[in-house]
């Protein structure tokens, strides 16, 4: 039984990571995330762990089979270095890894050079763009249905759902501007230093 | 610049020289930290990305691990050894030119 349960919804994995580290500072380490919004925590010493998230996707690899084994490689490296894998969230093309590691092991960074940091931000960017496009398509369809009123569809319901989907699309789209800026900045730095 | 090899990143260079003996992922991380006296710490994402790239370039290869171990191990290939030699020559040239010019202007 978890020591604390919290209901949150994050479109940005970065904000989610900040929240999980804030909870650690308050003495709660993440144990599981269900349906993307139910967060269960165990008690820990305040600041005892560091939480990090990373994306693994198929774009890095030649084949789907390769992706599976390389995800395992990533998990293997993380666990061997003392991290605990809290959660693996699979999406259509990616897998988000949530890992925590005790602070006693020292700093916990998953990407320690510019090349891998750029790759990570590119994966995050494509994840956000994919979901922004999906929600925009769903929202637009719903709103279009209310406008043309196909089969006397319940206008209010379709319009409300459509607006919610468009808002979700915006929520997923907003971090993409930041990610694009960071990628550009890192690529610029990469030309003179590593 | 050697067109066929390209410039190796610091992480890639340290990974390659670590793999003159077969090692698994975490072993590489530990060895790189030791070789660089704690200066270079490879994160799991950095190592994972570098391993993928080095395998695709044919500089390292996966080798069958002991039956008792499920860990994947890697070792440098002849191509990888050539890349290391090329990189050492490039670094020596950089160091030599840098030293010569900075010393010539040291009092300027």
PDB file of C-alpha atoms in Angstrom:
ATOM      1  CA  UNK A   1       0.000   0.000   0.000  1.00  0.00           C
ATOM      2  CA  UNK A   2       1.395   3.373  -1.011  1.00  0.00           C
ATOM      3  CA  UNK A   3       2.078   6.005   1.635  1.00  0.00           C
ATOM      4  CA  UNK A   4       0.630   8.779  -0.504  1.00  0.00           C
ATOM      5  CA  UNK A   5      -1.481   8.966  -3.648  1.00  0.00           C
ATOM      6  CA  UNK A   6      -1.739  12.041  -5.781  1.00  0.00           C
ATOM      7  CA  UNK A   7      -3.733  12.875  -8.924  1.00  0.00           C
ATOM      8  CA  UNK A   8      -1.856  15.003 -11.412  1.00  0.00           C
ATOM      9  CA  UNK A   9      -1.752  15.327 -15.165  1.00  0.00           C
ATOM     10  CA  UNK A  10       1.336  16.506 -16.986  1.00  0.00           C
ATOM     11  CA  UNK A  11       1.687  17.063 -20.694  1.00  0.00           C
ATOM     12  CA  UNK A  12       5.376  17.841 -20.212  1.00  0.00           C
ATOM     13  CA  UNK A  13       7.603  15.045 -18.929  1.00  0.00           C
ATOM     14  CA  UNK A  14      10.068  17.728 -17.812  1.00  0.00           C
ATOM     15  CA  UNK A  15       7.470  19.323 -15.513  1.00  0.00           C
ATOM     16  CA  UNK A  16       6.519  15.843 -14.311  1.00  0.00           C
ATOM     17  CA  UNK A  17      10.169  15.139 -13.430  1.00  0.00           C
ATOM     18  CA  UNK A  18      10.329  18.442 -11.509  1.00  0.00           C
ATOM     19  CA  UNK A  19       7.193  17.436  -9.592  1.00  0.00           C
ATOM     20  CA  UNK A  20       8.607  13.987  -8.741  1.00  0.00           C
ATOM     21  CA  UNK A  21      11.844  15.554  -7.460  1.00  0.00           C
ATOM     22  CA  UNK A  22       9.858  18.099  -5.435  1.00  0.00           C
ATOM     23  CA  UNK A  23       7.972  15.200  -3.826  1.00  0.00           C
ATOM     24  CA  UNK A  24      11.319  13.525  -3.014  1.00  0.00           C
ATOM     25  CA  UNK A  25      12.415  16.737  -1.297  1.00  0.00           C
ATOM     26  CA  UNK A  26       9.215  16.479   0.766  1.00  0.00           C
ATOM     27  CA  UNK A  27       9.999  12.853   1.686  1.00  0.00           C
ATOM     28  CA  UNK A  28       8.034  10.878  -0.906  1.00  0.00           C
ATOM     29  CA  UNK A  29       9.608   8.770  -3.646  1.00  0.00           C
ATOM     30  CA  UNK A  30       7.534   7.721  -6.651  1.00  0.00           C
ATOM     31  CA  UNK A  31       6.512   4.071  -6.687  1.00  0.00           C
ATOM     32  CA  UNK A  32       4.142   3.882  -9.654  1.00  0.00           C
ATOM     33  CA  UNK A  33       2.178   5.938 -12.154  1.00  0.00           C
ATOM     34  CA  UNK A  34      -1.147   4.486 -13.275  1.00  0.00           C
ATOM     35  CA  UNK A  35      -3.130   5.701 -16.323  1.00  0.00           C
ATOM     36  CA  UNK A  36      -0.697   8.617 -16.545  1.00  0.00           C
ATOM     37  CA  UNK A  37      -2.312  10.588 -13.722  1.00  0.00           C
ATOM     38  CA  UNK A  38      -2.441   8.468 -10.532  1.00  0.00           C
ATOM     39  CA  UNK A  39       0.873   8.891  -8.718  1.00  0.00           C
ATOM     40  CA  UNK A  40       1.650   6.559  -5.810  1.00  0.00           C
ATOM     41  CA  UNK A  41       4.512   7.396  -3.466  1.00  0.00           C
ATOM     42  CA  UNK A  42       6.436   5.649  -0.706  1.00  0.00           C
ATOM     43  CA  UNK A  43       7.934   7.504   2.208  1.00  0.00           C
ATOM     44  CA  UNK A  44      11.668   8.229   2.080  1.00  0.00           C
ATOM     45  CA  UNK A  45      14.110  10.588   3.724  1.00  0.00           C
ATOM     46  CA  UNK A  46      13.644  14.097   2.277  1.00  0.00           C
ATOM     47  CA  UNK A  47      16.022  14.435  -0.664  1.00  0.00           C
ATOM     48  CA  UNK A  48      17.119  10.802  -0.428  1.00  0.00           C
ATOM     49  CA  UNK A  49      16.713  10.116  -4.161  1.00  0.00           C
ATOM     50  CA  UNK A  50      17.070  11.821  -7.519  1.00  0.00           C
ATOM     51  CA  UNK A  51      14.466  11.078 -10.187  1.00  0.00           C
ATOM     52  CA  UNK A  52      15.248  11.201 -13.906  1.00  0.00           C
ATOM     53  CA  UNK A  53      13.217  10.474 -17.015  1.00  0.00           C
ATOM     54  CA  UNK A  54      14.412   9.528 -20.458  1.00  0.00           C
ATOM     55  CA  UNK A  55      12.850   8.619 -23.777  1.00  0.00           C
ATOM     56  CA  UNK A  56      13.858   5.651 -25.873  1.00  0.00           C
ATOM     57  CA  UNK A  57      12.415   5.507 -29.338  1.00  0.00           C
ATOM     58  CA  UNK A  58      12.650   3.564 -32.539  1.00  0.00           C
ATOM     59  CA  UNK A  59      14.082   6.408 -34.571  1.00  0.00           C
ATOM     60  CA  UNK A  60      17.507   5.697 -33.115  1.00  0.00           C
ATOM     61  CA  UNK A  61      17.591   2.203 -34.417  1.00  0.00           C
ATOM     62  CA  UNK A  62      17.442   0.229 -37.605  1.00  0.00           C
ATOM     63  CA  UNK A  63      14.811  -2.299 -36.671  1.00  0.00           C
ATOM     64  CA  UNK A  64      12.050  -2.876 -34.177  1.00  0.00           C
ATOM     65  CA  UNK A  65      13.829  -5.930 -32.800  1.00  0.00           C
ATOM     66  CA  UNK A  66      16.939  -3.860 -32.259  1.00  0.00           C
ATOM     67  CA  UNK A  67      14.847  -1.283 -30.402  1.00  0.00           C
ATOM     68  CA  UNK A  68      13.648  -3.898 -27.958  1.00  0.00           C
ATOM     69  CA  UNK A  69      17.118  -5.156 -27.097  1.00  0.00           C
ATOM     70  CA  UNK A  70      18.582  -1.649 -26.922  1.00  0.00           C
ATOM     71  CA  UNK A  71      15.846  -0.540 -24.539  1.00  0.00           C
ATOM     72  CA  UNK A  72      16.913  -3.490 -22.435  1.00  0.00           C
ATOM     73  CA  UNK A  73      20.526  -2.315 -22.697  1.00  0.00           C
ATOM     74  CA  UNK A  74      19.503   1.095 -21.398  1.00  0.00           C
ATOM     75  CA  UNK A  75      17.610  -0.479 -18.504  1.00  0.00           C
ATOM     76  CA  UNK A  76      20.564  -2.757 -17.772  1.00  0.00           C
ATOM     77  CA  UNK A  77      23.003   0.180 -17.640  1.00  0.00           C
ATOM     78  CA  UNK A  78      20.664   2.175 -15.411  1.00  0.00           C
ATOM     79  CA  UNK A  79      20.065  -0.628 -12.927  1.00  0.00           C
ATOM     80  CA  UNK A  80      23.747  -1.580 -12.796  1.00  0.00           C
ATOM     81  CA  UNK A  81      24.622   2.009 -11.954  1.00  0.00           C
ATOM     82  CA  UNK A  82      22.359   1.825  -8.911  1.00  0.00           C
ATOM     83  CA  UNK A  83      19.128   3.233 -10.328  1.00  0.00           C
ATOM     84  CA  UNK A  84      15.731   1.690  -9.716  1.00  0.00           C
ATOM     85  CA  UNK A  85      13.331   1.636 -12.649  1.00  0.00           C
ATOM     86  CA  UNK A  86      10.066   2.927 -11.266  1.00  0.00           C
ATOM     87  CA  UNK A  87       8.013   2.975 -14.401  1.00  0.00           C
ATOM     88  CA  UNK A  88       8.135   2.204 -18.099  1.00  0.00           C
ATOM     89  CA  UNK A  89       5.503   4.150 -19.951  1.00  0.00           C
ATOM     90  CA  UNK A  90       5.097   2.865 -23.506  1.00  0.00           C
ATOM     91  CA  UNK A  91       3.606   5.067 -26.190  1.00  0.00           C
ATOM     92  CA  UNK A  92       3.043   4.252 -29.856  1.00  0.00           C
ATOM     93  CA  UNK A  93       6.630   4.901 -30.902  1.00  0.00           C
ATOM     94  CA  UNK A  94       8.475   5.517 -27.656  1.00  0.00           C
ATOM     95  CA  UNK A  95       9.108   4.304 -24.191  1.00  0.00           C
ATOM     96  CA  UNK A  96       9.512   6.721 -21.303  1.00  0.00           C
ATOM     97  CA  UNK A  97      11.742   5.426 -18.531  1.00  0.00           C
ATOM     98  CA  UNK A  98      11.305   6.765 -15.000  1.00  0.00           C
ATOM     99  CA  UNK A  99      14.301   5.995 -12.788  1.00  0.00           C
ATOM    100  CA  UNK A 100      15.289   6.980  -9.255  1.00  0.00           C
ATOM    101  CA  UNK A 101      18.697   6.671  -7.656  1.00  0.00           C
ATOM    102  CA  UNK A 102      19.881   7.342  -4.140  1.00  0.00           C
ATOM    103  CA  UNK A 103      21.819  10.575  -3.757  1.00  0.00           C
ATOM    104  CA  UNK A 104      24.545   8.646  -1.952  1.00  0.00           C
ATOM    105  CA  UNK A 105      25.669   7.333  -5.384  1.00  0.00           C
ATOM    106  CA  UNK A 106      26.419  10.934  -6.391  1.00  0.00           C
ATOM    107  CA  UNK A 107      25.073  12.978  -9.264  1.00  0.00           C
ATOM    108  CA  UNK A 108      22.505  11.242 -11.421  1.00  0.00           C
ATOM    109  CA  UNK A 109      22.396  12.479 -14.995  1.00  0.00           C
ATOM    110  CA  UNK A 110      21.304  10.276 -17.866  1.00  0.00           C
ATOM    111  CA  UNK A 111      22.766  12.424 -20.633  1.00  0.00           C
ATOM    112  CA  UNK A 112      26.226  13.801 -19.921  1.00  0.00           C
ATOM    113  CA  UNK A 113      27.308  15.061 -23.341  1.00  0.00           C
ATOM    114  CA  UNK A 114      25.854  17.404 -25.936  1.00  0.00           C
ATOM    115  CA  UNK A 115      25.214  14.712 -28.560  1.00  0.00           C
ATOM    116  CA  UNK A 116      23.068  12.540 -26.309  1.00  0.00           C
ATOM    117  CA  UNK A 117      21.317  15.589 -24.814  1.00  0.00           C
ATOM    118  CA  UNK A 118      20.363  16.775 -28.312  1.00  0.00           C
ATOM    119  CA  UNK A 119      19.116  13.262 -29.136  1.00  0.00           C
ATOM    120  CA  UNK A 120      17.029  13.241 -25.940  1.00  0.00           C
ATOM    121  CA  UNK A 121      15.442  16.632 -26.709  1.00  0.00           C
ATOM    122  CA  UNK A 122      14.717  15.510 -30.277  1.00  0.00           C
ATOM    123  CA  UNK A 123      12.887  12.460 -28.939  1.00  0.00           C
ATOM    124  CA  UNK A 124      10.906  14.669 -26.563  1.00  0.00           C
ATOM    125  CA  UNK A 125      10.142  17.109 -29.357  1.00  0.00           C
ATOM    126  CA  UNK A 126       8.813  14.404 -31.680  1.00  0.00           C
ATOM    127  CA  UNK A 127       6.738  12.912 -28.846  1.00  0.00           C
ATOM    128  CA  UNK A 128       5.108  16.296 -28.161  1.00  0.00           C
ATOM    129  CA  UNK A 129       4.562  17.074 -31.840  1.00  0.00           C
ATOM    130  CA  UNK A 130       2.972  13.672 -32.382  1.00  0.00           C
ATOM    131  CA  UNK A 131       0.488  14.123 -29.519  1.00  0.00           C
ATOM    132  CA  UNK A 132      -0.207  17.782 -30.391  1.00  0.00           C
ATOM    133  CA  UNK A 133      -1.081  16.726 -33.952  1.00  0.00           C
ATOM    134  CA  UNK A 134      -3.232  13.833 -32.731  1.00  0.00           C
ATOM    135  CA  UNK A 135      -5.273  15.998 -30.350  1.00  0.00           C
ATOM    136  CA  UNK A 136      -5.568  18.745 -32.934  1.00  0.00           C
ATOM    137  CA  UNK A 137      -6.935  16.262 -35.464  1.00  0.00           C
ATOM    138  CA  UNK A 138      -9.456  14.878 -32.945  1.00  0.00           C
ATOM    139  CA  UNK A 139     -10.500  18.363 -31.797  1.00  0.00           C
ATOM    140  CA  UNK A 140     -10.855  19.685 -35.318  1.00  0.00           C
ATOM    141  CA  UNK A 141     -12.993  16.705 -36.303  1.00  0.00           C
ATOM    142  CA  UNK A 142     -15.309  17.225 -33.333  1.00  0.00           C
ATOM    143  CA  UNK A 143     -15.638  20.940 -33.979  1.00  0.00           C
ATOM    144  CA  UNK A 144     -16.225  20.298 -37.689  1.00  0.00           C
ATOM    145  CA  UNK A 145     -19.008  17.862 -36.788  1.00  0.00           C
ATOM    146  CA  UNK A 146     -20.782  20.546 -34.773  1.00  0.00           C
ATOM    147  CA  UNK A 147     -20.403  23.063 -37.605  1.00  0.00           C
ATOM    148  CA  UNK A 148     -21.819  20.802 -40.314  1.00  0.00           C
ATOM    149  CA  UNK A 149     -24.132  19.108 -37.789  1.00  0.00           C
ATOM    150  CA  UNK A 150     -23.870  15.613 -39.260  1.00  0.00           C
ATOM    151  CA  UNK A 151     -26.768  13.308 -38.315  1.00  0.00           C
ATOM    152  CA  UNK A 152     -28.026  15.889 -35.845  1.00  0.00           C
ATOM    153  CA  UNK A 153     -25.080  15.212 -33.561  1.00  0.00           C
ATOM    154  CA  UNK A 154     -25.343  16.633 -30.010  1.00  0.00           C
ATOM    155  CA  UNK A 155     -23.736  19.984 -30.780  1.00  0.00           C
ATOM    156  CA  UNK A 156     -22.886  20.983 -27.195  1.00  0.00           C
ATOM    157  CA  UNK A 157     -21.156  17.705 -26.381  1.00  0.00           C
ATOM    158  CA  UNK A 158     -19.135  17.597 -29.593  1.00  0.00           C
ATOM    159  CA  UNK A 159     -18.131  21.251 -29.269  1.00  0.00           C
ATOM    160  CA  UNK A 160     -17.035  20.778 -25.624  1.00  0.00           C
ATOM    161  CA  UNK A 161     -15.018  17.656 -26.431  1.00  0.00           C
ATOM    162  CA  UNK A 162     -13.555  19.371 -29.484  1.00  0.00           C
ATOM    163  CA  UNK A 163     -12.443  22.384 -27.463  1.00  0.00           C
ATOM    164  CA  UNK A 164     -10.914  20.111 -24.784  1.00  0.00           C
ATOM    165  CA  UNK A 165      -8.961  18.238 -27.468  1.00  0.00           C
ATOM    166  CA  UNK A 166      -7.699  21.493 -28.991  1.00  0.00           C
ATOM    167  CA  UNK A 167      -6.624  22.697 -25.533  1.00  0.00           C
ATOM    168  CA  UNK A 168      -4.787  19.374 -24.998  1.00  0.00           C
ATOM    169  CA  UNK A 169      -3.135  19.870 -28.368  1.00  0.00           C
ATOM    170  CA  UNK A 170      -1.948  23.315 -27.276  1.00  0.00           C
ATOM    171  CA  UNK A 171      -0.673  21.924 -23.962  1.00  0.00           C
ATOM    172  CA  UNK A 172       1.417  19.363 -25.849  1.00  0.00           C
ATOM    173  CA  UNK A 173       2.549  21.932 -28.414  1.00  0.00           C
ATOM    174  CA  UNK A 174       3.795  24.594 -25.968  1.00  0.00           C
ATOM    175  CA  UNK A 175       6.935  22.684 -24.771  1.00  0.00           C
ATOM    176  CA  UNK A 176       7.976  22.125 -28.395  1.00  0.00           C
ATOM    177  CA  UNK A 177       9.019  25.791 -28.703  1.00  0.00           C
ATOM    178  CA  UNK A 178      11.322  25.413 -25.710  1.00  0.00           C
ATOM    179  CA  UNK A 179      12.724  22.094 -26.949  1.00  0.00           C
ATOM    180  CA  UNK A 180      13.385  23.542 -30.410  1.00  0.00           C
ATOM    181  CA  UNK A 181      15.204  26.504 -28.853  1.00  0.00           C
ATOM    182  CA  UNK A 182      17.319  24.219 -26.623  1.00  0.00           C
ATOM    183  CA  UNK A 183      18.210  21.931 -29.562  1.00  0.00           C
ATOM    184  CA  UNK A 184      19.274  24.936 -31.667  1.00  0.00           C
ATOM    185  CA  UNK A 185      21.364  26.301 -28.803  1.00  0.00           C
ATOM    186  CA  UNK A 186      23.034  22.940 -28.124  1.00  0.00           C
ATOM    187  CA  UNK A 187      23.770  22.411 -31.819  1.00  0.00           C
ATOM    188  CA  UNK A 188      25.337  25.855 -31.931  1.00  0.00           C
ATOM    189  CA  UNK A 189      27.473  25.073 -28.865  1.00  0.00           C
ATOM    190  CA  UNK A 190      28.375  21.702 -30.367  1.00  0.00           C
ATOM    191  CA  UNK A 191      30.154  23.438 -33.241  1.00  0.00           C
ATOM    192  CA  UNK A 192      32.790  24.891 -30.876  1.00  0.00           C
ATOM    193  CA  UNK A 193      32.806  22.604 -27.855  1.00  0.00           C
ATOM    194  CA  UNK A 194      31.630  19.214 -26.712  1.00  0.00           C
TER     195      UNK A 194
ATOM    196  CA  UNK B   1      40.081  15.102 -40.987  1.00  0.00           C
ATOM    197  CA  UNK B   2      39.838  11.451 -41.917  1.00  0.00           C
ATOM    198  CA  UNK B   3      36.709  11.190 -44.049  1.00  0.00           C
ATOM    199  CA  UNK B   4      36.132   7.496 -43.362  1.00  0.00           C
ATOM    200  CA  UNK B   5      36.417   7.716 -39.565  1.00  0.00           C
ATOM    201  CA  UNK B   6      35.616  11.296 -38.579  1.00  0.00           C
ATOM    202  CA  UNK B   7      36.517  12.978 -35.318  1.00  0.00           C
ATOM    203  CA  UNK B   8      35.693  10.904 -32.278  1.00  0.00           C
ATOM    204  CA  UNK B   9      33.969  12.514 -29.341  1.00  0.00           C
ATOM    205  CA  UNK B  10      35.666  12.281 -25.965  1.00  0.00           C
ATOM    206  CA  UNK B  11      33.061   9.775 -24.808  1.00  0.00           C
ATOM    207  CA  UNK B  12      33.475   7.632 -27.942  1.00  0.00           C
ATOM    208  CA  UNK B  13      37.280   7.687 -27.647  1.00  0.00           C
ATOM    209  CA  UNK B  14      37.219   6.611 -24.000  1.00  0.00           C
ATOM    210  CA  UNK B  15      34.651   3.898 -24.727  1.00  0.00           C
ATOM    211  CA  UNK B  16      36.789   2.550 -27.576  1.00  0.00           C
ATOM    212  CA  UNK B  17      39.993   2.368 -25.521  1.00  0.00           C
ATOM    213  CA  UNK B  18      38.032   0.770 -22.675  1.00  0.00           C
ATOM    214  CA  UNK B  19      36.939  -1.981 -25.022  1.00  0.00           C
ATOM    215  CA  UNK B  20      40.397  -3.360 -25.807  1.00  0.00           C
ATOM    216  CA  UNK B  21      39.127  -5.746 -23.132  1.00  0.00           C
ATOM    217  CA  UNK B  22      35.537  -6.922 -23.339  1.00  0.00           C
ATOM    218  CA  UNK B  23      33.249  -5.143 -20.926  1.00  0.00           C
ATOM    219  CA  UNK B  24      29.533  -4.738 -20.231  1.00  0.00           C
ATOM    220  CA  UNK B  25      27.784  -1.366 -20.081  1.00  0.00           C
ATOM    221  CA  UNK B  26      28.365  -0.464 -16.451  1.00  0.00           C
ATOM    222  CA  UNK B  27      31.938  -1.788 -16.663  1.00  0.00           C
ATOM    223  CA  UNK B  28      32.573   0.729 -19.461  1.00  0.00           C
ATOM    224  CA  UNK B  29      31.172   3.566 -17.314  1.00  0.00           C
ATOM    225  CA  UNK B  30      33.419   2.617 -14.417  1.00  0.00           C
ATOM    226  CA  UNK B  31      36.502   2.182 -16.599  1.00  0.00           C
ATOM    227  CA  UNK B  32      36.046   5.542 -18.339  1.00  0.00           C
ATOM    228  CA  UNK B  33      35.700   7.283 -14.975  1.00  0.00           C
ATOM    229  CA  UNK B  34      38.841   5.535 -13.725  1.00  0.00           C
ATOM    230  CA  UNK B  35      40.895   6.280 -16.879  1.00  0.00           C
ATOM    231  CA  UNK B  36      39.975   9.974 -16.730  1.00  0.00           C
ATOM    232  CA  UNK B  37      40.583  10.227 -12.973  1.00  0.00           C
ATOM    233  CA  UNK B  38      36.897  10.917 -12.383  1.00  0.00           C
ATOM    234  CA  UNK B  39      36.695  13.775 -14.903  1.00  0.00           C
ATOM    235  CA  UNK B  40      34.550  11.962 -17.498  1.00  0.00           C
ATOM    236  CA  UNK B  41      31.373  10.453 -16.078  1.00  0.00           C
ATOM    237  CA  UNK B  42      29.192   8.812 -18.683  1.00  0.00           C
ATOM    238  CA  UNK B  43      25.469   8.922 -18.118  1.00  0.00           C
ATOM    239  CA  UNK B  44      23.432   5.898 -19.151  1.00  0.00           C
ATOM    240  CA  UNK B  45      21.890   7.833 -22.067  1.00  0.00           C
ATOM    241  CA  UNK B  46      25.256   8.993 -23.319  1.00  0.00           C
ATOM    242  CA  UNK B  47      26.717   5.489 -23.129  1.00  0.00           C
ATOM    243  CA  UNK B  48      23.646   3.953 -24.744  1.00  0.00           C
ATOM    244  CA  UNK B  49      23.766   6.441 -27.640  1.00  0.00           C
ATOM    245  CA  UNK B  50      27.515   6.028 -28.094  1.00  0.00           C
ATOM    246  CA  UNK B  51      27.279   2.212 -28.092  1.00  0.00           C
ATOM    247  CA  UNK B  52      24.577   2.348 -30.801  1.00  0.00           C
ATOM    248  CA  UNK B  53      26.688   4.677 -32.943  1.00  0.00           C
ATOM    249  CA  UNK B  54      29.910   2.715 -32.486  1.00  0.00           C
ATOM    250  CA  UNK B  55      28.165  -0.564 -33.359  1.00  0.00           C
ATOM    251  CA  UNK B  56      26.587   0.967 -36.467  1.00  0.00           C
ATOM    252  CA  UNK B  57      30.027   2.268 -37.573  1.00  0.00           C
ATOM    253  CA  UNK B  58      31.522  -1.174 -37.005  1.00  0.00           C
ATOM    254  CA  UNK B  59      33.967   0.100 -34.349  1.00  0.00           C
ATOM    255  CA  UNK B  60      32.718  -2.212 -31.612  1.00  0.00           C
ATOM    256  CA  UNK B  61      30.703  -5.405 -31.569  1.00  0.00           C
ATOM    257  CA  UNK B  62      28.563  -7.271 -29.128  1.00  0.00           C
ATOM    258  CA  UNK B  63      30.082 -10.530 -27.914  1.00  0.00           C
ATOM    259  CA  UNK B  64      28.412 -13.483 -26.281  1.00  0.00           C
ATOM    260  CA  UNK B  65      28.544 -13.086 -22.519  1.00  0.00           C
ATOM    261  CA  UNK B  66      29.158 -15.875 -20.040  1.00  0.00           C
ATOM    262  CA  UNK B  67      26.299 -18.323 -19.772  1.00  0.00           C
ATOM    263  CA  UNK B  68      25.838 -17.350 -16.129  1.00  0.00           C
ATOM    264  CA  UNK B  69      25.491 -13.672 -17.020  1.00  0.00           C
ATOM    265  CA  UNK B  70      22.662 -12.068 -18.992  1.00  0.00           C
ATOM    266  CA  UNK B  71      24.641  -8.849 -19.431  1.00  0.00           C
ATOM    267  CA  UNK B  72      25.636  -7.817 -22.927  1.00  0.00           C
ATOM    268  CA  UNK B  73      29.353  -7.351 -23.453  1.00  0.00           C
ATOM    269  CA  UNK B  74      31.200  -5.389 -26.098  1.00  0.00           C
ATOM    270  CA  UNK B  75      34.674  -5.426 -27.608  1.00  0.00           C
ATOM    271  CA  UNK B  76      36.569  -3.189 -30.037  1.00  0.00           C
ATOM    272  CA  UNK B  77      36.855  -4.359 -33.679  1.00  0.00           C
ATOM    273  CA  UNK B  78      39.865  -3.954 -36.035  1.00  0.00           C
ATOM    274  CA  UNK B  79      38.045  -0.929 -37.561  1.00  0.00           C
ATOM    275  CA  UNK B  80      37.658   0.536 -34.075  1.00  0.00           C
ATOM    276  CA  UNK B  81      41.376   0.058 -33.402  1.00  0.00           C
ATOM    277  CA  UNK B  82      42.181   1.909 -36.644  1.00  0.00           C
ATOM    278  CA  UNK B  83      39.854   4.729 -35.557  1.00  0.00           C
ATOM    279  CA  UNK B  84      41.712   4.989 -32.236  1.00  0.00           C
ATOM    280  CA  UNK B  85      45.109   5.194 -33.993  1.00  0.00           C
ATOM    281  CA  UNK B  86      43.783   7.881 -36.357  1.00  0.00           C
ATOM    282  CA  UNK B  87      42.327   9.843 -33.460  1.00  0.00           C
ATOM    283  CA  UNK B  88      45.576   9.670 -31.471  1.00  0.00           C
ATOM    284  CA  UNK B  89      47.454  11.076 -34.487  1.00  0.00           C
ATOM    285  CA  UNK B  90      44.903  13.892 -34.787  1.00  0.00           C
ATOM    286  CA  UNK B  91      45.132  14.707 -31.071  1.00  0.00           C
ATOM    287  CA  UNK B  92      48.937  14.691 -31.229  1.00  0.00           C
ATOM    288  CA  UNK B  93      48.845  17.106 -34.140  1.00  0.00           C
ATOM    289  CA  UNK B  94      46.443  19.377 -32.232  1.00  0.00           C
ATOM    290  CA  UNK B  95      48.574  19.283 -29.106  1.00  0.00           C
ATOM    291  CA  UNK B  96      51.811  19.835 -31.007  1.00  0.00           C
ATOM    292  CA  UNK B  97      50.510  22.803 -33.006  1.00  0.00           C
ATOM    293  CA  UNK B  98      48.790  24.282 -29.974  1.00  0.00           C
ATOM    294  CA  UNK B  99      51.899  23.955 -27.822  1.00  0.00           C
ATOM    295  CA  UNK B 100      54.237  25.328 -30.511  1.00  0.00           C
ATOM    296  CA  UNK B 101      52.148  28.403 -31.280  1.00  0.00           C
ATOM    297  CA  UNK B 102      51.136  29.224 -27.702  1.00  0.00           C
ATOM    298  CA  UNK B 103      54.749  28.872 -26.510  1.00  0.00           C
ATOM    299  CA  UNK B 104      56.001  31.062 -29.362  1.00  0.00           C
ATOM    300  CA  UNK B 105      53.573  33.788 -28.255  1.00  0.00           C
ATOM    301  CA  UNK B 106      53.969  33.177 -24.519  1.00  0.00           C
ATOM    302  CA  UNK B 107      55.935  36.374 -23.989  1.00  0.00           C
ATOM    303  CA  UNK B 108      54.016  38.410 -26.526  1.00  0.00           C
TER     304      UNK B 108
END
